[in-house]
CSV table of C-alpha atoms in Angstrom, one decimal:
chain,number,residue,atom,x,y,z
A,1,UNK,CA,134.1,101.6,172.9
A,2,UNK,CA,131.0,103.3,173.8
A,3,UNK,CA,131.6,106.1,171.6
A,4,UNK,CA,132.3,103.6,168.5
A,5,UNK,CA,129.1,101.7,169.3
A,6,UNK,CA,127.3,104.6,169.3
A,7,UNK,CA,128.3,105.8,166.1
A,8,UNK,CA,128.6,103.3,164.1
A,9,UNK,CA,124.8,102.7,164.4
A,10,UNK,CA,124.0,106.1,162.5
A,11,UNK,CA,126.3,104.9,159.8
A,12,UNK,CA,124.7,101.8,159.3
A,13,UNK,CA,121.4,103.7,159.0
A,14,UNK,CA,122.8,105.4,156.4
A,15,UNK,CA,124.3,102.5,154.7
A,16,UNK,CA,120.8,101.1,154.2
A,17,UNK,CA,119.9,104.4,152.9
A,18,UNK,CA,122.5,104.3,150.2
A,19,UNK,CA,122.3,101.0,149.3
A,20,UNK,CA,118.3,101.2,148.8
A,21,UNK,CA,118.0,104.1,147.1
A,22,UNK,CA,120.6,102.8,144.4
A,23,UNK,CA,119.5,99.4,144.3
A,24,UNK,CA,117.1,99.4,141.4
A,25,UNK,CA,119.1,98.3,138.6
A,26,UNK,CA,122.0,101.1,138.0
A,27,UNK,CA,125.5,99.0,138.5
A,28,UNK,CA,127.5,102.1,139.2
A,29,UNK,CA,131.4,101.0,139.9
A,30,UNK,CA,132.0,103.7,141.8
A,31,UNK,CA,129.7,102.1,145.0
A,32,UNK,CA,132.5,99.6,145.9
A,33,UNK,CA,134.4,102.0,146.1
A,34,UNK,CA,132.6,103.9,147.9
A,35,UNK,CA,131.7,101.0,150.8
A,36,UNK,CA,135.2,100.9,151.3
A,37,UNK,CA,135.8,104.5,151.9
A,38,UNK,CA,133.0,103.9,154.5
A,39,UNK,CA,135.2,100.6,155.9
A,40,UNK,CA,138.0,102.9,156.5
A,41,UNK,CA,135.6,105.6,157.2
A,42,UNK,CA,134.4,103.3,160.7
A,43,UNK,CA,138.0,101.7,161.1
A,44,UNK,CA,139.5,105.1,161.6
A,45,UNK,CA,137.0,106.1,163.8
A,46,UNK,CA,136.9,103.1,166.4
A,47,UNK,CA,141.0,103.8,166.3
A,48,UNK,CA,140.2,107.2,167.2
A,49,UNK,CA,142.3,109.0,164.7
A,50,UNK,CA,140.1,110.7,162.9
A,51,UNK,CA,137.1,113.1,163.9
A,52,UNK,CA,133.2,111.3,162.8
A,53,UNK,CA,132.0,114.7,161.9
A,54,UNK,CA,134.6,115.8,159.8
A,55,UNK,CA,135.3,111.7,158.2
A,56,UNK,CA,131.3,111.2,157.5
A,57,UNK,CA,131.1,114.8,155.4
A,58,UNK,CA,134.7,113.8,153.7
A,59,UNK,CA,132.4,110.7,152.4
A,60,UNK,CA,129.4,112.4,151.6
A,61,UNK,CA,131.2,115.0,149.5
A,62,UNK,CA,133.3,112.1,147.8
A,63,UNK,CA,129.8,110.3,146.9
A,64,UNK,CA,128.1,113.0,145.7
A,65,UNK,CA,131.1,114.5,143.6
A,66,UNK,CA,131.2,111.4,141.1
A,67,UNK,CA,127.4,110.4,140.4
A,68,UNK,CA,124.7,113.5,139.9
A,69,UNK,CA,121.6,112.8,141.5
A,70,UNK,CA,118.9,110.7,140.3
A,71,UNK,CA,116.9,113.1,138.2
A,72,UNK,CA,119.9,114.4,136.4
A,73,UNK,CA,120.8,110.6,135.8
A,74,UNK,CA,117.7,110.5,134.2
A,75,UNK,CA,118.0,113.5,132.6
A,76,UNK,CA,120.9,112.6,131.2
A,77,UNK,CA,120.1,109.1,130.1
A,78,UNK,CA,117.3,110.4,128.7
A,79,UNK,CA,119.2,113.4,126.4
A,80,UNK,CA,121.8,110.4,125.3
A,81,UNK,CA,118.8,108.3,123.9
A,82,UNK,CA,117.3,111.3,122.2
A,83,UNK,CA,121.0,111.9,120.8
A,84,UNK,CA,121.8,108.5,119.5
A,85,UNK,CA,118.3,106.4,119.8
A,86,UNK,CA,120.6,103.9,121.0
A,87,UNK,CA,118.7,101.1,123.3
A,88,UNK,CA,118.4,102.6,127.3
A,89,UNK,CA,121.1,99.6,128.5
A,90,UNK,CA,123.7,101.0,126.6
A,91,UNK,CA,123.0,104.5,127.0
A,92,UNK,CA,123.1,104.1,130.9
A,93,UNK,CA,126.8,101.9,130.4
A,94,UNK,CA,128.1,104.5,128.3
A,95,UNK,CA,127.0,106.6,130.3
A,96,UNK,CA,128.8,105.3,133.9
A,97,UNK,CA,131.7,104.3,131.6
A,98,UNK,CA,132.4,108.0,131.1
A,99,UNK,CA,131.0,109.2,135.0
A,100,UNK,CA,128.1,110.8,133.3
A,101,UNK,CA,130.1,113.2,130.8
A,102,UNK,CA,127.9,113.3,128.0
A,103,UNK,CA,129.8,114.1,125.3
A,104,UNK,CA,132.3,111.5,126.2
A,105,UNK,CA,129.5,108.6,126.8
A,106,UNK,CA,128.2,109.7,123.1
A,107,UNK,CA,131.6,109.7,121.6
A,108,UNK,CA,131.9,106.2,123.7
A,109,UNK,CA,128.6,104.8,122.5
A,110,UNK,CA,129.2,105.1,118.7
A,111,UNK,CA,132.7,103.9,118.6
A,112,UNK,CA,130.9,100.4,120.3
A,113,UNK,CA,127.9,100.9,118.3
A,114,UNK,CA,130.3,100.8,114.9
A,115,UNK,CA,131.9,97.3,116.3
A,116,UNK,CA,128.7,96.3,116.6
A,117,UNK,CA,128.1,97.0,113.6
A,118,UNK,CA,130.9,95.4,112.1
A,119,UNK,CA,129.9,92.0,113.7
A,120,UNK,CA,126.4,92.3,112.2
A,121,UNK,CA,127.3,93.2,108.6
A,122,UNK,CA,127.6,89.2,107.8
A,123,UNK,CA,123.5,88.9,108.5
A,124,UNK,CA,121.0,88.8,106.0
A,125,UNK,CA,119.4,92.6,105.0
A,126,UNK,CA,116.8,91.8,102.5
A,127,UNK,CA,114.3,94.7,104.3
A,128,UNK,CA,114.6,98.2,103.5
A,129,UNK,CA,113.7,101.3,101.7
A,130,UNK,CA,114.4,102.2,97.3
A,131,UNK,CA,114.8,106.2,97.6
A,132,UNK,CA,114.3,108.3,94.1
A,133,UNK,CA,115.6,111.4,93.3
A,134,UNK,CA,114.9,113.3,89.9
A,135,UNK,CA,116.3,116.6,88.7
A,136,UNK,CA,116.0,117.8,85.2
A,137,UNK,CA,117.1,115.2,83.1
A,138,UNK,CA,118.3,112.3,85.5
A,139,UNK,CA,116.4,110.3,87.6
A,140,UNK,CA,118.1,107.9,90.2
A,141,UNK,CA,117.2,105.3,92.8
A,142,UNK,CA,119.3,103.9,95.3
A,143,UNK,CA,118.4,100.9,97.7
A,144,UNK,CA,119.0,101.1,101.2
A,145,UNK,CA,118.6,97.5,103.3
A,146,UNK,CA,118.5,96.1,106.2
A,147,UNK,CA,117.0,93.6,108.4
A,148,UNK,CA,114.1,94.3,109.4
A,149,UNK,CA,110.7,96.2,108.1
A,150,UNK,CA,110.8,98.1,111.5
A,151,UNK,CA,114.2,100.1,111.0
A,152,UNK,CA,112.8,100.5,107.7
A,153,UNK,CA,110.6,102.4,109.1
A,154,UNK,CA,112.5,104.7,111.0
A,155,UNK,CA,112.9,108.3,110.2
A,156,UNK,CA,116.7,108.1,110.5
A,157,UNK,CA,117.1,105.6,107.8
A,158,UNK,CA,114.7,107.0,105.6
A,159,UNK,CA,116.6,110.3,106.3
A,160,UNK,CA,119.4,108.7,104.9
A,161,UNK,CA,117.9,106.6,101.9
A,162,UNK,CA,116.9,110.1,100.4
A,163,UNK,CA,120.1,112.1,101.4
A,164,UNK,CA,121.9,109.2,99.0
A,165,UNK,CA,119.3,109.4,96.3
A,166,UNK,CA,120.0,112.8,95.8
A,167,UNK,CA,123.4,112.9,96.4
A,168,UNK,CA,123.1,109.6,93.4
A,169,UNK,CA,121.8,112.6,90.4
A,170,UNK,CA,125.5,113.1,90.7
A,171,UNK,CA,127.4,110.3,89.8
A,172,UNK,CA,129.1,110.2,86.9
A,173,UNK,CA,130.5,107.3,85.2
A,174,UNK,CA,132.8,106.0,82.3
A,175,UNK,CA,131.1,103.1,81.8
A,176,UNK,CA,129.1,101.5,79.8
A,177,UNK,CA,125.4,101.8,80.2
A,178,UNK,CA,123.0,99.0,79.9
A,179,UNK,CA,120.2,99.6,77.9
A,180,UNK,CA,120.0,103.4,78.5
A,181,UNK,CA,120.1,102.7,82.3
A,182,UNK,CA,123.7,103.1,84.1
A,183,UNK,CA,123.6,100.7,87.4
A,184,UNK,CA,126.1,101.6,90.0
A,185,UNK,CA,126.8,99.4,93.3
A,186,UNK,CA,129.1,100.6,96.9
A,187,UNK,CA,132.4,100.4,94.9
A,188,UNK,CA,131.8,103.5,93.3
A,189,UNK,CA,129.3,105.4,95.3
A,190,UNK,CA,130.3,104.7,98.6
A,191,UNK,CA,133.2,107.3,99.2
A,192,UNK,CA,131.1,110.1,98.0
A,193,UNK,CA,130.9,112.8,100.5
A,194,UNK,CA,127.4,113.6,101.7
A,195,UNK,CA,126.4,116.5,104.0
A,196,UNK,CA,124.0,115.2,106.9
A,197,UNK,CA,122.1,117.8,108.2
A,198,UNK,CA,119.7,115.5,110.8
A,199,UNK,CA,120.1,115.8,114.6
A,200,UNK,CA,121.3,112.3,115.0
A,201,UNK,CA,123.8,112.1,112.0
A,202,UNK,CA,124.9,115.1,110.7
A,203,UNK,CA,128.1,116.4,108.8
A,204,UNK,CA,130.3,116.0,106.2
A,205,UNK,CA,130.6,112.4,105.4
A,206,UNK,CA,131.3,109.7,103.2
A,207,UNK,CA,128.4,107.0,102.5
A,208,UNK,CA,130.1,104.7,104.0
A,209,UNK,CA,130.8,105.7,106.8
A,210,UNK,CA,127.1,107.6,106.9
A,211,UNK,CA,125.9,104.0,106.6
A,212,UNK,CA,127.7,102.4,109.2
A,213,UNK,CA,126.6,105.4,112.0
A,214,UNK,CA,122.9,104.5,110.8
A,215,UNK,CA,123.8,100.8,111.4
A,216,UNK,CA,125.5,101.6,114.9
A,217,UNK,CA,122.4,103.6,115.8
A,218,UNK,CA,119.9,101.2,114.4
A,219,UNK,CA,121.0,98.2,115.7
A,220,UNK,CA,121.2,96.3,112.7
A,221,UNK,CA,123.0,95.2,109.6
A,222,UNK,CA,122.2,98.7,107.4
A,223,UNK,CA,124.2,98.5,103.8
A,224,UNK,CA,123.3,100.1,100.7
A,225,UNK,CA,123.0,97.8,97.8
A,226,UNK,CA,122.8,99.3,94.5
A,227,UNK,CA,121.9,102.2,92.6
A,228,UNK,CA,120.5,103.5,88.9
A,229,UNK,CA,120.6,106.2,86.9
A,230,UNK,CA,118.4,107.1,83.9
A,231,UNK,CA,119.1,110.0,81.9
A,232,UNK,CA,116.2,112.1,79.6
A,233,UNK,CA,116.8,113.1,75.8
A,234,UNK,CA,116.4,117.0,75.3
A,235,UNK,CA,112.7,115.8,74.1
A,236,UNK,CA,112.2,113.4,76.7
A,237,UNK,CA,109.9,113.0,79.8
A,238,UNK,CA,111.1,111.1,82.8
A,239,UNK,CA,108.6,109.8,84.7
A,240,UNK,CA,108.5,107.7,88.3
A,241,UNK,CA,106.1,105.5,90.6
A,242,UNK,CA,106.7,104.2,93.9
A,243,UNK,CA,104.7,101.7,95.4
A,244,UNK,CA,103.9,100.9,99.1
A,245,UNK,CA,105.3,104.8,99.6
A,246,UNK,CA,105.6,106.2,103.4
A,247,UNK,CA,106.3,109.3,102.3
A,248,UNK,CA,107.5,111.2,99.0
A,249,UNK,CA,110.7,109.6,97.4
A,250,UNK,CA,110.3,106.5,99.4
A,251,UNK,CA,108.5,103.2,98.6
A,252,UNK,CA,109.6,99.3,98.4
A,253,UNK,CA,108.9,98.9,94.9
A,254,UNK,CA,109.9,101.5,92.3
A,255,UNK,CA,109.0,102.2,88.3
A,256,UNK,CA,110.9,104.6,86.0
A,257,UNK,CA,110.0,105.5,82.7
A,258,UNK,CA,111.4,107.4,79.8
A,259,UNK,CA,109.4,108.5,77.0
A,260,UNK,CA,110.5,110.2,74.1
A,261,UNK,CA,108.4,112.8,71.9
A,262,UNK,CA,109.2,113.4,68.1
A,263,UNK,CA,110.1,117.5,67.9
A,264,UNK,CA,109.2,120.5,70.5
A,265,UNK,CA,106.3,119.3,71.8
A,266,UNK,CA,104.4,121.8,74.4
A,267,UNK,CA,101.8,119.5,75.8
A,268,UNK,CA,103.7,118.5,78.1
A,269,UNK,CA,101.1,117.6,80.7
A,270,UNK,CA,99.4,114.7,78.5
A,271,UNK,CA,102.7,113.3,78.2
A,272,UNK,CA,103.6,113.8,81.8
A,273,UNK,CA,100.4,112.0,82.5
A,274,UNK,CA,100.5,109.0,80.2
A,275,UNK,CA,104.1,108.3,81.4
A,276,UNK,CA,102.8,108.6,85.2
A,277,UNK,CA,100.7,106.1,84.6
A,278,UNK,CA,103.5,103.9,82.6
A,279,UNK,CA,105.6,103.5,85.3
A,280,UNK,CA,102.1,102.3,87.4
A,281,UNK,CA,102.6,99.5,84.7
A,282,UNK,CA,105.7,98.7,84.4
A,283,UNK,CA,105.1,98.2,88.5
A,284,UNK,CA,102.6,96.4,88.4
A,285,UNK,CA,102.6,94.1,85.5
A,286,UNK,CA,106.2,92.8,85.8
A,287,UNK,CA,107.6,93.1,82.1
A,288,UNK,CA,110.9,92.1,80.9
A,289,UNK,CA,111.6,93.6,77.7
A,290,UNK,CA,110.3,97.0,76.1
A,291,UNK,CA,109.1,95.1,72.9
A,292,UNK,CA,108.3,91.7,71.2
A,293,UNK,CA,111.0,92.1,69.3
A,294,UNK,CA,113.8,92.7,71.9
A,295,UNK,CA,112.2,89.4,74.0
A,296,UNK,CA,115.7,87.6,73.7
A,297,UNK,CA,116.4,84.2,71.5
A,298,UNK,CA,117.4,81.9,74.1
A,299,UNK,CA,114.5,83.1,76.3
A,300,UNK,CA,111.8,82.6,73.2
A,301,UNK,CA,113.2,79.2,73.0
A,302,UNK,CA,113.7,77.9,76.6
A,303,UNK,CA,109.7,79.2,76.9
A,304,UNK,CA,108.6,76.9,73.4
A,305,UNK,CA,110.5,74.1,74.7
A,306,UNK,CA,108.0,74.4,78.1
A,307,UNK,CA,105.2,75.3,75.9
A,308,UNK,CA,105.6,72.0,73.5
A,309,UNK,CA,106.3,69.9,76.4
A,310,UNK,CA,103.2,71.0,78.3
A,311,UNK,CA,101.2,70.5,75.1
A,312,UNK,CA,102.6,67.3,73.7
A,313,UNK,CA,101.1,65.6,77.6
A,314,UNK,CA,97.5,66.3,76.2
A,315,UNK,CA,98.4,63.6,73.3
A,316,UNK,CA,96.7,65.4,70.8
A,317,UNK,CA,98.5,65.5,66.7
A,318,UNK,CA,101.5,67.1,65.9
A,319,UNK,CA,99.5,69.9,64.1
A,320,UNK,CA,97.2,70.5,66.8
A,321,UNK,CA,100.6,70.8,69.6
A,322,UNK,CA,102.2,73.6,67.2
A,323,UNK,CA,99.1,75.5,67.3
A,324,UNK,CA,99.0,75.5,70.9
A,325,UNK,CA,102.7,76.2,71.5
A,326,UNK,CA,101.7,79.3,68.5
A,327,UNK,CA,99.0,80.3,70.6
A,328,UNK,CA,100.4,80.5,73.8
A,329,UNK,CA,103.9,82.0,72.7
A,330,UNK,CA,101.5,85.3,71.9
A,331,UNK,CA,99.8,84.7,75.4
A,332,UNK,CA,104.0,85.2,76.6
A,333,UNK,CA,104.9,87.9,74.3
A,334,UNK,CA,101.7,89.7,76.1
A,335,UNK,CA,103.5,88.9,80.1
A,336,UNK,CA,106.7,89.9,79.5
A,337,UNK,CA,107.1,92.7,76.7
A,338,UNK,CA,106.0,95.9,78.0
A,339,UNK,CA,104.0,97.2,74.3
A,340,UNK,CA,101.9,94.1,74.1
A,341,UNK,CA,100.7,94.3,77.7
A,342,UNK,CA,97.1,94.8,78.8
A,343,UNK,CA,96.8,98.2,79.9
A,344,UNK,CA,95.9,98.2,83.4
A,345,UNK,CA,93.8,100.8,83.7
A,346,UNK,CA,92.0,99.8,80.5
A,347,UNK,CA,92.4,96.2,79.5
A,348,UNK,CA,90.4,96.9,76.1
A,349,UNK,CA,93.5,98.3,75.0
A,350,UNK,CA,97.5,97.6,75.0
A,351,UNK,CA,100.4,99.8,75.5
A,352,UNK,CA,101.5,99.9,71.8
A,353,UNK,CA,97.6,101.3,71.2
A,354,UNK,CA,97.8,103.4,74.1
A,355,UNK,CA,101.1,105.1,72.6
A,356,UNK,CA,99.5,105.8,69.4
A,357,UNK,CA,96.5,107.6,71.0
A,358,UNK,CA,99.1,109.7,72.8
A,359,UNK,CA,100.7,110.1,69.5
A,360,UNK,CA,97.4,111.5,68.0
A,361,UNK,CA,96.9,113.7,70.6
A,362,UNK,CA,99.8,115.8,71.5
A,363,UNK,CA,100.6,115.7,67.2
A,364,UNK,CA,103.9,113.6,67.4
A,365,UNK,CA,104.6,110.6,67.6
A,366,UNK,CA,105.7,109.5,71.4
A,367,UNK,CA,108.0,106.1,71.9
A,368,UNK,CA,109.1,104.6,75.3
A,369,UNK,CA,112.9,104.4,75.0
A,370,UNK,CA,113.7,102.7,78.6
A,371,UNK,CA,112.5,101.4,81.5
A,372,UNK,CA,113.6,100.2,85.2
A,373,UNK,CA,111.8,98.6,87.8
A,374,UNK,CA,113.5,97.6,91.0
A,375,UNK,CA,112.1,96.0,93.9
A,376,UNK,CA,113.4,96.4,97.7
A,377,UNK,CA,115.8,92.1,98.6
A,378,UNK,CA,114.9,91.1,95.1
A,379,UNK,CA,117.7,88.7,94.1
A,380,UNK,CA,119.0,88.9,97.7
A,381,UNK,CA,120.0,85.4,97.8
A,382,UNK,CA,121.5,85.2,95.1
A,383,UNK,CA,123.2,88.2,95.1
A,384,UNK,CA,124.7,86.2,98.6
A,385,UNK,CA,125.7,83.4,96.6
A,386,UNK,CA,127.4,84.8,93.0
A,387,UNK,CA,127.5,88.6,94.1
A,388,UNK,CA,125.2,89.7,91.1
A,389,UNK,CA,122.9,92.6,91.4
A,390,UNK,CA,119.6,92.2,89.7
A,391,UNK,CA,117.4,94.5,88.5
A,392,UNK,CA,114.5,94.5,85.3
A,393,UNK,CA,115.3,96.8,82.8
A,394,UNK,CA,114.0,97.5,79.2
C-alpha cells in the first residue's frame, strides 16, 4: 500500500501536466482514451501485476504515437489553411478526424466543404465578379456570383472568374443569336472542362464542379450565372470597358462594343480609340437600343402614354399637351438609343456626330453594329422569381 501511495502521486503530477498543456481549446478524442489507459495504468499497478516503470513508458509512448507535438500541430493546421483557406475550426476537425494525416484531413475537408456547399446553394448571390476575355474576333464575359463583396474579392474566385472567361472564347453554339450577341447560361457551359492551374484548385475539371470547390473553399453560395459572346466582322473592331476593375479582365460593370469599318482600313488605332471610349458610354449612360429607329413600338408607346398623362395634369390645351409629349419623346430617344446620346466626354456633340468625324478621319465610313452591357446581380430577383437572365443589348 505504501508503494501504490507513493506512486500514484507522480502520476497525478503528471496528469495535471497533460491535462493543462492540452487544455486550451483542441478537443482531441484520443485523451479519453488515453485517461483510461492511465485508470488501468494505476489499477494494475496497486494489484501489483504489472511493473510502474515499464506501464508509465507503455503510456507515454501510446500518447505520443497518435498526436504530434504542439508545433507540428500547428504546423500542420497551419499548411491545411494555406492548402484550402478553409476557416481554422474546420481545418483543426479535419484535421483530428484523420489523426493529423494531411492529405487525408484535406481530402476530408472538401468532401464536407462540398455539402456545405450544397446546403448554401438556395441563398441569394447577387455579389460577384463579370470576367472578359477577347481573342481575335470574339469577345466574351461571363459572371461569376456570390454572396458577398468580400469573396468577391478573393484571389481564388477571381482566379476562377477569368479561367471561365477564357475558357467562354470557346463555346460554340447552334443557336440563334440575339442581336449579334449569343448569351449562354450553366446548361451549356457548365460541363466544359477547364484546366486549373492555382495552388488551391487545380486540374482538369468541369465548371461545375470547379465552381462548387470555390464554393466549398469560400464559404458561400458561389454559382456562375450567365455568359456572352460577341463575335467581330473581318473589318470589325471589338472593343471592351470594365468598370470598378481590380485587376485586368475583372470589373462589376462591363461594356462591349463592335464597330464596323467600310473596306481595309489601316488606321486602326483611331478606330481602336473611338470604340474604347464607346464602350465608356455604353457603361455609363445606360442605353437600350443602338438607334432611334430600333427603340421598339410598344416601348415608344407605353413612354407617350406617361408622357401625355404627366402633361395633360398641367391642364393646359390639347395643342399645347402634344407639343410637350413631342418634345419630351426626343428628350427619350436621347436616354435610351445609344446614336442620339450626349457624348460623355464632349456633350457638344452626339454619338451619331461623333461617328461621322470618325468616318472623315480614317476615310470610311465606320457604323456600330452591336453592343452589350452587363452589370454584376442585375435582374437577380427576378431571375429568382421567372428564371430569366437579363442583360442590355443593342
Amino acid at each position: 500500500m505504501a508503494f501504490a501511495r507513493a506512486v500514484r502521486r507522480p502520476i497525478g503530477v503528471f496528469y495535471y501536466s497533460v491535462s493543462g498543456r492540452f487544455s486550451f481549446g483542441n478537443d482531441y478524442s484520443t485523451v479519453a482514451s488515453k485517461l483510461e489507459t492511465l485508470c488501468q495504468y494505476k489499477s494494475s499497478v496497486s494489484s501489483g501485476y504489472t511493473s510502474p516503470v515499464r506501464g508509465f513508458g507503455s503510456f507515454l509512448r501510446s500518447f505520443s504515437s497518435e498526436a504530434p507535438a504542439v508545433s507540428d500541430q500547428m504546423s500542420l493546421i497551419k499548411q491545411l489553411r494555406e492548402r484550402t483557406s478553409a476557416p481554422i475550426k474546420d481545418v483543426k476537425a479535419s484535421l483530428v478526424e484523420c489523426n493529423w494525416d494531411l492529405e487525408a484531413a484535406q481530402k476530408d475537408l472538401r468532401k464536407r466543404g462540398k455539402v456545405l456547399a450544397s446546403k448554401k446553394s438556395s441563398r441569394t448571390a447577387a455579389e460577384g465578379m463579370l470576367a472578359v476575355a477577347q481573342n481575335e474576333g470574339k469577345v466574351a464575359v461571363i459572371e461569376l456570383n456570390c454572396e458577398t463583396d468580400f469573396v468577391a474579392r478573393n484571389e481564388i474566385f477571381q482566379y476562377l472568374a477569368l479561367a471561365m472567361a477564357k475558357h467562354a472564347l470557346l463555346v460554340e453554339s447552334s443557336s440563334q443569336q440575339v442581336s449579334g450577341v449569343l448569351p449562354f447560361g450553366p446548361e451549356l457551359f457548365e460541363e466544359f472542362k477547364l484546366n486549373l492551374d492555382h495552388p488551391k484548385v487545380n486540374g482538369e475539371t468541369t465548371v461545375s464542379n470547379a465552381v462548387t470547390e470555390v464554393a466549398a473553399i469560400m464559404g458561400e453560395n458561389v454559382k456562375f450565372r450567365r455568359g456572352f459572346l460577341m463575335s467581330k466582322s473581318s473589318s470589325g473592331v471589338l472593343s471592351a470597358y470594365l468598370h470598378t476593375s481590380p485587376q485586368p479582365g475583372l470589373g462589376r460593370i462591363a461594356g462591349i462594343v463592335s464597330l464596323e469599318v467600310e473596306g481595309e482600313n489601316t488606321q486602326l488605332e483611331a478606330i481602336q480609340r473611338v470604340g474604347s471610349e464607346l464602350a465608356m458610354q455604353v457603361v455609363a449612360a445606360k442605353p437600350l437600343f443602338l438607334s432611334k429607329d430600333l427603340v421598339s413600338s410598344e416601348a415608344i408607346a407605353n413612354e407617350r402614354e406617361i408622357l401625355k398623362s404627366q402633361a395633360e395634369s398641367t391642364g393646359k390645351n390639347q395643342m399645347a399637351i402634344e407639343k410637350i409629349v413631342e418634345g419630351r419623346l426626343r428628350k427619350y430617344f436621347e436616354e435610351v438609343a445609344l446614336m442620339e446620346q450626349k457624348f460623355i466626354l464632349n456633350d457638344a456633340i452626339n454619338i451619331k456626330t461623333l461617328l461621322d468625324n470618325l468616318s472623315k478621319e480614317v476615310g470610311s465610313p465606320v457604323k456600330v453594329t452591336n453592343f452589350l452591357r452587363v452589370e454584376v446581380g442585375e435582374g437577380i430577383e427576378r431571375l429568382e422569381a421567372s428564371d430569366e437572365s437579363v442583360a442590355q443589348t443593342a
